[in-house]
Coordinates of C-alpha atoms and ligand atoms in Angstrom, one line a residue:
Chain T
M1 CA -45.0 134.9 67.8
S2 CA -48.1 135.8 69.7
D3 CA -48.5 135.8 73.4
R4 CA -51.7 133.7 73.2
F5 CA -51.7 130.9 75.8
E6 CA -51.2 127.6 74.0
P7 CA -52.6 124.8 76.1
V8 CA -51.3 121.3 76.1
I9 CA -54.1 118.7 75.5
A10 CA -53.4 115.1 76.1
V11 CA -55.6 113.0 74.1
L12 CA -55.9 109.5 75.4
C13 CA -57.6 107.6 72.6
C14 CA -58.1 104.0 71.5
N15 CA -56.2 102.4 68.7
W16 CA -59.3 101.1 66.7
C17 CA -61.4 104.1 66.2
T18 CA -60.2 107.5 67.4
Y19 CA -56.6 107.0 66.4
A20 CA -57.7 106.0 63.1
G21 CA -60.1 108.9 62.9
A22 CA -57.0 111.3 63.8
D23 CA -55.1 109.4 61.1
L24 CA -57.9 110.0 58.6
A25 CA -57.8 113.7 59.5
G26 CA -54.0 113.7 58.8
T27 CA -54.1 111.9 55.6
A28 CA -57.0 114.1 54.5
R29 CA -54.9 117.1 55.3
M30 CA -57.4 118.6 57.5
K31 CA -56.0 121.3 59.8
Y32 CA -56.5 121.1 63.5
A33 CA -54.9 122.6 66.6
P34 CA -51.4 121.5 67.1
N35 CA -52.1 121.8 70.9
V36 CA -53.3 118.1 71.1
R37 CA -50.9 115.3 71.9
L38 CA -52.1 111.9 71.0
L39 CA -51.4 109.0 73.3
R40 CA -52.8 105.7 71.9
V41 CA -54.0 102.8 74.0
M42 CA -55.7 99.7 72.7
C43 CA -59.1 100.6 74.0
S44 CA -60.5 103.5 75.8
G45 CA -61.4 100.9 78.5
R46 CA -57.7 100.7 79.1
I47 CA -57.5 104.4 80.3
D48 CA -57.0 104.1 84.0
P49 CA -58.5 107.2 85.7
A50 CA -54.9 107.4 87.1
F51 CA -53.6 108.2 83.6
V52 CA -55.8 111.3 83.6
L53 CA -54.6 112.4 87.0
R54 CA -51.1 111.9 85.9
A55 CA -51.5 113.9 82.7
F56 CA -52.8 116.9 84.8
A57 CA -50.0 116.4 87.5
E58 CA -47.3 116.3 84.8
G59 CA -48.4 119.5 83.1
A60 CA -51.4 118.9 80.7
D61 CA -53.9 121.8 80.7
G62 CA -56.7 119.5 79.5
V63 CA -57.3 115.8 78.8
L64 CA -59.6 114.4 76.1
I65 CA -60.6 110.8 76.3
A66 CA -61.8 109.3 73.1
G67 CA -62.9 106.0 71.9
C68 CA -65.2 104.0 69.7
H69 CA -68.9 104.8 69.7
P70 CA -70.8 102.7 72.1
G71 CA -71.6 99.3 70.5
D72 CA -68.5 99.7 68.2
C73 CA -65.7 98.9 70.8
H74 CA -63.2 96.5 69.4
Y75 CA -63.4 94.6 72.7
I76 CA -67.1 94.8 72.9
N77 CA -67.8 96.8 76.0
G78 CA -64.4 98.6 77.1
N79 CA -65.8 101.9 76.2
L80 CA -68.9 101.4 78.3
K81 CA -66.6 101.1 81.3
T82 CA -65.0 104.3 80.2
M83 CA -68.4 105.9 80.0
R84 CA -69.3 104.6 83.5
R85 CA -66.2 106.0 85.1
F86 CA -66.3 109.4 83.4
P87 CA -69.0 111.4 85.4
Q88 CA -67.3 110.5 88.8
L89 CA -63.8 111.3 87.5
K90 CA -65.1 114.6 86.4
T91 CA -66.7 115.4 89.7
M92 CA -63.5 114.1 91.6
L93 CA -61.4 116.4 89.5
A94 CA -63.6 119.4 90.3
Q95 CA -63.2 118.5 94.1
F96 CA -59.4 118.7 93.4
G97 CA -60.0 122.2 91.9
I98 CA -59.7 121.1 88.2
E99 CA -62.4 122.6 86.2
P100 CA -64.8 120.3 84.4
A101 CA -64.2 121.9 81.1
R102 CA -60.6 120.6 81.3
V103 CA -61.8 117.0 80.6
R104 CA -63.9 115.6 77.9
L105 CA -65.1 112.3 76.8
E106 CA -65.9 111.8 73.1
W107 CA -66.8 108.9 70.8
I108 CA -65.0 109.3 67.5
S109 CA -65.0 106.6 64.8
A110 CA -62.4 105.7 62.1
S111 CA -64.4 107.5 59.6
E112 CA -64.9 110.8 61.6
G113 CA -61.8 112.7 60.8
D114 CA -63.8 115.7 60.8
V115 CA -65.3 115.2 64.2
F116 CA -61.8 114.6 65.5
V117 CA -60.9 118.0 64.1
K118 CA -63.9 119.7 65.5
V119 CA -63.4 118.2 69.0
A120 CA -59.6 118.9 69.0
N121 CA -60.2 122.6 68.1
E122 CA -63.1 123.0 70.6
M123 CA -61.2 121.3 73.3
T124 CA -58.2 123.6 72.7
G125 CA -60.5 126.7 72.6
Q126 CA -62.2 125.8 75.9
V127 CA -59.0 125.1 77.8
R128 CA -57.4 128.1 76.4
A129 CA -60.2 130.2 77.8
L130 CA -59.6 128.7 81.2
G131 CA -55.9 129.5 81.1
P132 CA -52.9 127.4 82.3
L133 CA -53.5 124.7 84.8
N134 CA -50.0 124.8 86.0
W135 CA -50.5 122.0 88.5
K136 CA -46.9 121.5 89.5
V137 CA -46.8 125.1 90.8
R138 CA -50.2 125.7 92.0
A139 CA -50.5 122.4 94.0
A140 CA -46.8 122.3 94.9
V141 CA -46.3 120.8 98.5
E142 CA -43.8 122.7 100.6
P143 CA -40.5 120.9 100.5
V144 CA -39.8 119.4 103.9
S145 CA -36.2 120.5 103.9
G146 CA -37.2 124.1 104.0
L147 CA -39.7 123.7 107.1
A148 CA -38.5 124.8 110.6
E149 CA -38.7 122.4 113.4
H150 CA -40.2 123.2 116.8
H151 CA -38.1 122.2 119.8
A152 CA -40.5 121.8 122.6
G153 CA -39.2 121.5 126.3
Chain B
M1 CA -32.6 98.3 132.2
A2 CA -31.8 94.9 130.9
D3 CA -29.4 95.1 128.1
K4 CA -30.6 92.3 125.9
K5 CA -34.2 93.7 125.8
L6 CA -35.3 95.4 122.7
Q7 CA -35.6 99.1 123.0
F8 CA -38.9 100.4 121.7
A9 CA -40.2 103.9 121.1
I10 CA -43.8 104.6 120.3
Y11 CA -44.8 108.1 119.2
W12 CA -47.9 109.8 117.9
A13 CA -47.9 112.9 115.5
A14 CA -51.1 114.0 113.7
S15 CA -53.3 111.2 114.8
C16 CA -56.4 110.5 116.8
G17 CA -54.8 108.2 119.4
G18 CA -56.5 105.1 117.9
C19 CA -53.3 103.6 116.9
D20 CA -52.0 103.8 120.5
V21 CA -55.2 102.2 121.7
A22 CA -54.8 99.6 119.1
I23 CA -51.5 98.5 120.7
L24 CA -53.4 98.0 124.0
D25 CA -56.0 96.0 122.0
V26 CA -53.5 93.1 121.8
N27 CA -54.7 92.6 125.4
E28 CA -52.6 90.3 127.5
K29 CA -50.1 89.9 124.7
I30 CA -49.0 93.4 125.6
L31 CA -47.2 91.5 128.6
D32 CA -45.2 89.6 126.0
I33 CA -44.2 92.8 124.4
A34 CA -43.2 94.2 127.7
A35 CA -41.3 91.1 128.5
A36 CA -39.3 91.4 125.3
A37 CA -38.9 95.1 125.1
D38 CA -38.4 98.3 127.1
I39 CA -40.7 100.9 126.0
R40 CA -38.5 103.9 126.3
L41 CA -41.1 106.6 124.9
W42 CA -44.9 106.3 124.7
P43 CA -46.4 109.8 125.3
V44 CA -49.9 108.6 125.3
A45 CA -49.3 106.0 128.1
M46 CA -46.4 107.2 130.1
D47 CA -44.6 110.4 131.1
F48 CA -41.5 111.4 129.2
K49 CA -39.9 114.5 128.3
Y50 CA -38.4 115.3 124.8
K51 CA -35.2 116.2 126.4
D52 CA -34.9 112.7 127.5
V53 CA -35.1 111.6 123.9
E54 CA -32.6 114.2 122.8
G55 CA -30.2 112.7 125.5
W56 CA -30.3 109.2 123.8
A57 CA -27.4 108.2 121.8
D58 CA -28.0 107.9 118.0
G59 CA -29.3 104.5 117.1
E60 CA -29.9 103.7 120.8
I61 CA -33.4 102.5 120.2
D62 CA -34.1 99.4 118.1
V63 CA -37.6 100.2 116.8
C64 CA -39.8 103.2 116.6
L65 CA -43.5 102.8 116.0
F66 CA -44.5 106.2 114.7
N67 CA -48.2 106.8 114.2
G68 CA -49.8 109.8 112.7
A69 CA -49.2 112.2 109.8
V70 CA -46.7 115.2 109.9
R71 CA -48.4 118.6 109.8
N72 CA -46.7 120.8 112.2
S73 CA -43.2 121.7 113.2
E74 CA -43.1 119.7 116.5
Q75 CA -44.1 116.6 114.7
L76 CA -41.4 117.2 112.1
H77 CA -38.8 117.8 114.8
L78 CA -39.8 114.6 116.5
A79 CA -39.9 112.5 113.3
R80 CA -36.3 113.7 112.5
L81 CA -35.1 113.2 116.1
L82 CA -36.5 109.7 116.3
R83 CA -35.1 108.8 112.9
R84 CA -31.7 109.6 114.4
K85 CA -32.2 107.7 117.7
C86 CA -33.9 104.7 116.1
K87 CA -32.4 101.9 114.1
V88 CA -35.7 100.8 112.5
M89 CA -38.6 103.4 111.7
V90 CA -41.9 101.9 111.2
A91 CA -44.8 104.0 109.7
F92 CA -47.6 102.6 112.0
G93 CA -51.2 103.1 111.0
A94 CA -52.8 104.7 108.0
C95 CA -51.9 108.3 108.9
A96 CA -48.2 107.6 109.0
C97 CA -48.3 105.3 106.1
F98 CA -50.4 107.5 103.6
G99 CA -51.4 110.7 105.4
G100 CA -54.7 109.1 106.6
I101 CA -57.8 111.1 107.4
P102 CA -55.8 114.2 108.5
G103 CA -54.4 114.1 104.9
L104 CA -57.8 115.2 103.5
A105 CA -56.7 118.6 104.9
N106 CA -54.6 118.8 101.7
L107 CA -57.6 120.1 100.0
H108 CA -57.1 123.2 102.0
D109 CA -54.2 125.1 103.5
R110 CA -53.4 126.7 106.7
K111 CA -55.2 130.0 105.9
S112 CA -58.3 128.3 105.0
I113 CA -58.2 125.8 107.8
F114 CA -57.7 128.5 110.3
E115 CA -60.4 130.6 108.9
A116 CA -62.8 127.6 109.3
V117 CA -61.7 126.3 112.7
Y118 CA -61.1 129.6 114.4
G119 CA -63.7 131.5 112.4
Y120 CA -66.9 130.2 110.9
T121 CA -67.7 126.7 112.1
A122 CA -71.0 126.5 113.9
S123 CA -69.3 125.7 117.3
T124 CA -66.7 128.6 117.1
V125 CA -67.0 131.5 119.5
N126 CA -64.0 133.7 118.8
P127 CA -65.1 137.4 118.5
E128 CA -61.5 138.6 118.6
G129 CA -60.5 136.3 115.7
T130 CA -57.7 134.8 117.7
T131 CA -55.5 132.2 115.8
P132 CA -52.7 130.2 117.2
Q133 CA -49.3 132.2 117.1
P134 CA -46.0 130.5 117.1
H135 CA -44.6 133.2 119.5
L136 CA -46.2 135.2 122.3
K137 CA -44.6 137.5 124.7
V138 CA -46.0 137.4 128.2
P139 CA -44.7 139.0 131.3
E140 CA -43.1 135.7 132.4
G141 CA -41.2 135.3 129.1
E142 CA -42.0 134.0 125.6
L143 CA -44.5 131.2 124.9
T144 CA -44.2 129.2 121.7
L145 CA -46.5 127.0 119.8
P146 CA -45.5 124.6 116.9
V147 CA -46.0 126.1 113.4
F148 CA -48.9 124.6 111.5
F149 CA -48.0 123.5 108.0
D150 CA -49.9 124.1 104.8
D151 CA -49.5 120.5 103.8
V152 CA -49.9 117.1 105.5
Y153 CA -47.2 114.7 105.0
S154 CA -47.0 110.9 105.4
L155 CA -44.1 109.8 107.5
S156 CA -41.9 108.6 104.5
Q157 CA -42.4 112.1 102.9
V158 CA -40.5 113.4 105.7
I159 CA -38.0 110.9 106.8
P160 CA -36.7 107.4 105.5
V161 CA -39.0 104.7 106.8
E162 CA -38.2 100.9 106.9
Y163 CA -41.5 99.3 107.3
Y164 CA -45.2 100.1 106.9
V165 CA -47.9 98.7 109.2
P166 CA -51.1 100.0 107.7
G167 CA -54.6 100.3 109.1
C168 CA -57.0 102.6 110.8
P169 CA -56.0 101.3 113.2
P170 CA -53.7 98.3 112.6
T171 CA -55.6 95.2 113.8
P172 CA -54.2 93.3 116.8
D173 CA -53.2 90.5 114.5
T174 CA -51.3 92.9 112.2
I175 CA -49.6 94.5 115.2
M176 CA -48.6 91.1 116.6
T177 CA -47.3 89.9 113.3
A178 CA -45.1 93.1 113.1
V179 CA -44.0 93.0 116.7
T180 CA -43.3 89.2 116.5
A181 CA -41.1 89.7 113.4
I182 CA -39.2 92.4 115.2
V183 CA -38.7 90.4 118.4
T184 CA -37.6 87.3 116.5
G185 CA -35.5 89.2 114.0
S186 CA -37.4 87.9 111.1
L187 CA -38.5 91.1 109.5
P188 CA -38.9 91.2 105.7
P189 CA -36.6 93.4 103.5
P190 CA -36.8 97.1 104.2
G191 CA -39.6 99.0 102.4
A192 CA -42.2 96.1 103.0
T193 CA -45.6 96.5 104.2
V194 CA -46.6 94.2 107.0
A195 CA -49.9 93.1 105.7
S196 CA -51.3 91.0 102.8
D197 CA -50.4 91.5 99.2
K198 CA -53.9 90.5 98.2
S199 CA -57.0 92.6 98.3
V200 CA -59.6 92.7 101.2
C201 CA -61.9 90.9 98.8
H202 CA -59.6 87.8 98.9
D203 CA -60.2 87.5 102.7
C204 CA -63.9 88.5 102.6
K205 CA -66.3 85.6 103.0
R206 CA -69.2 87.2 101.2
K207 CA -70.6 85.6 98.0
K208 CA -69.3 87.3 94.8
S209 CA -70.3 86.8 91.2
D210 CA -68.0 86.2 88.4
K211 CA -69.3 89.1 86.6
P212 CA -70.4 91.6 89.2
T213 CA -72.7 94.4 88.5
I214 CA -74.3 97.3 90.5
K215 CA -77.8 98.3 89.8
R216 CA -77.8 101.3 92.1
F217 CA -75.4 102.9 94.7
H218 CA -76.5 103.1 98.4
R219 CA -75.1 104.8 101.4
P220 CA -75.0 102.5 104.3
F221 CA -77.9 103.9 106.1
E222 CA -80.2 103.8 103.1
I223 CA -80.9 100.0 102.9
V224 CA -80.4 97.0 105.1
P225 CA -77.5 95.0 103.6
D226 CA -78.0 91.4 102.7
P227 CA -75.5 89.6 105.1
E228 CA -74.3 87.1 102.6
Q229 CA -73.8 89.0 99.3
C230 CA -70.9 91.1 98.2
L231 CA -71.4 94.6 99.5
L232 CA -70.1 96.2 96.4
E233 CA -72.6 94.2 94.3
Q234 CA -75.3 95.5 96.6
G235 CA -74.2 99.0 95.6
F236 CA -72.3 100.1 98.7
T237 CA -69.1 101.9 98.2
C238 CA -67.0 99.1 99.5
M239 CA -63.2 99.8 98.8
G240 CA -62.2 96.2 99.2
S241 CA -61.3 95.4 95.6
A242 CA -59.0 98.4 95.6
S243 CA -57.5 98.0 98.9
R244 CA -54.8 96.0 100.5
G245 CA -55.9 93.1 102.8
G246 CA -54.4 91.8 106.0
C247 CA -57.1 93.1 108.2
G248 CA -59.1 89.9 107.9
A249 CA -61.9 91.7 106.1
L250 CA -63.3 92.5 109.6
C251 CA -65.6 95.4 108.3
P252 CA -67.5 93.7 105.5
A253 CA -67.9 90.7 107.9
V254 CA -70.2 93.0 110.0
N255 CA -72.0 94.7 107.2
M256 CA -69.7 97.7 107.0
P257 CA -68.3 98.4 103.5
C258 CA -64.5 98.5 103.4
R259 CA -63.0 102.0 103.9
G260 CA -59.7 101.1 102.4
C261 CA -57.6 101.8 105.6
Y262 CA -54.8 99.4 104.7
G263 CA -54.2 101.5 101.6
P264 CA -53.8 100.8 97.9
M265 CA -52.9 97.5 96.5
P266 CA -49.2 96.8 95.7
G267 CA -48.3 98.3 92.3
S268 CA -51.3 100.8 92.4
L269 CA -50.8 104.0 90.2
D270 CA -53.2 105.9 92.4
P271 CA -55.5 104.8 95.2
G272 CA -58.4 106.9 94.4
A273 CA -58.3 106.0 90.7
D274 CA -58.3 102.3 91.5
A275 CA -61.4 102.8 93.7
L276 CA -63.2 104.9 91.4
A277 CA -62.6 102.5 88.4
A278 CA -63.5 99.4 90.4
M279 CA -66.7 100.8 91.6
T280 CA -68.1 102.8 88.6
S281 CA -67.0 100.3 85.8
I282 CA -69.6 97.6 86.8
L283 CA -72.6 99.9 87.0
A284 CA -75.4 98.2 85.1
A285 CA -76.0 101.1 82.8
S286 CA -74.8 101.7 79.2
D287 CA -76.2 105.2 78.4
D288 CA -74.9 108.5 79.4
A289 CA -78.1 109.7 81.2
T290 CA -78.4 106.7 83.4
V291 CA -74.8 106.6 84.2
A292 CA -74.7 110.2 85.2
A293 CA -77.8 109.8 87.4
E294 CA -76.6 106.8 89.0
T295 CA -73.1 107.7 89.7
A296 CA -74.2 111.1 91.0
R297 CA -75.5 109.1 94.0
L298 CA -71.8 108.8 95.0
L299 CA -71.8 112.1 96.8
D300 CA -68.0 112.7 97.7
P301 CA -65.8 110.6 95.4
L302 CA -62.7 112.3 96.5
G303 CA -63.3 111.9 100.2
T304 CA -64.4 108.4 99.7
F305 CA -61.8 107.2 97.4
Y306 CA -58.9 109.0 99.0
R307 CA -60.1 108.7 102.6
F308 CA -56.8 107.6 103.8
T309 CA -54.4 108.3 101.0
L310 CA -54.6 111.8 99.5
P311 CA -51.1 112.9 100.4
V312 CA -49.6 110.0 98.6
S313 CA -51.8 110.1 95.7
V314 CA -50.8 111.4 92.1
L315 CA -52.4 114.9 92.6
G316 CA -51.6 114.9 96.2
R317 CA -53.5 118.0 97.2
A318 CA -55.7 120.8 95.8
P319 CA -54.1 124.0 94.7
K320 CA -53.4 126.5 97.4
A321 CA -55.4 129.7 97.6
S322 CA -52.6 131.9 97.3
Ligands
FES401 S1 -61.5 99.7 71.1 FE1 -62.2 101.7 70.8 S2 -63.1 102.1 72.8 FE2 -62.5 100.0 72.9

């Protein structure tokens, strides 16, 4: 077993394109980094930015958001909303101290198994290079029970 | 002391004093409060000593209105002490409810805050680099100061809280609703927030479209707002759709975009995520370059979207430097 850091990448992806694309990669027996954990939602528009925050808070080192190409969304324009939210989400994460390279938005269609493989591998590599996020430890709030009180006169 | 009167305590922790002033803003109704209740502690308005509080029996006080976040050891002591002495604890105002504006200090820690405040801000003159010390020996004895914490806490992160009265500050109507409920014994079940369960938009009288869009984001000083149309649709960072109402939508009524001081909507996963999604999703742009350019005009998403709520958010704070 190597000591190489293995990041956990949460992949929040839509049912109709990206999940099918990942499925295609699987049935075609393409190899890709086992670091990605797929979480399927019906549409990338369903991905509340809070899901991304929670993924980081709960231990993900990187988060990939993926859906149908613009124009191809099963719900017409869900992915356009995802697109509009993404730059500010990234900026906000940077303000929290989460490097922009830990989040990524990609459009991957049902026929693009190879793109899924490429993105999964790239994402794993770029997050591995950053090292662990380790949010729970690095952003831990001091437990109140351990704090001393000051008794003023 | 008339035995039948309700016993009140009002305390301030990490706050600006605005919540205390807000209580006075109920104007002549303060006399009704005074008629129904004895105010046993109110540091901003009357002279009390902490040892008086320590001398009270446990549960002697009916209700404590506690405003301000908790970020030092004196505030922690008083929060715990008042919890013991008071039957009902009310987190009063945005700071006590969610951490409030002081909660944004969770982007830093004690060390970096001291470095800024006692070091490099433009108005600091401190050649000896003096920082507050919890203990100091002087010829007359030892002086002490409260310990400044690394983190800012909302009240319920420190002690159990029965009710939340949000706002920066709570409006006089919200305060009278809460006080009336206390005085008449008609409080909602514990855990309740004394405000609306609908968003600020619900109470806002501005004209809203069925399918709102934003062409361009603006800061309040950049353009003169149309007095009738929804401020969000005009491109202002109005937090109304992601914020709990109960304030009567006072700010948008006077052309001021909602800042979200009544906190997130019931059931919200994360206050900042709600606001971010609400505002950016309706941008009238459908290509990466335009979206990036237009949303970049929102200069401080974290400070805007978590203005009052960072300590109670999913991420809670930024990593500490150490
Ligand atoms: S269904 Fe794939 S992005 Fe909407």
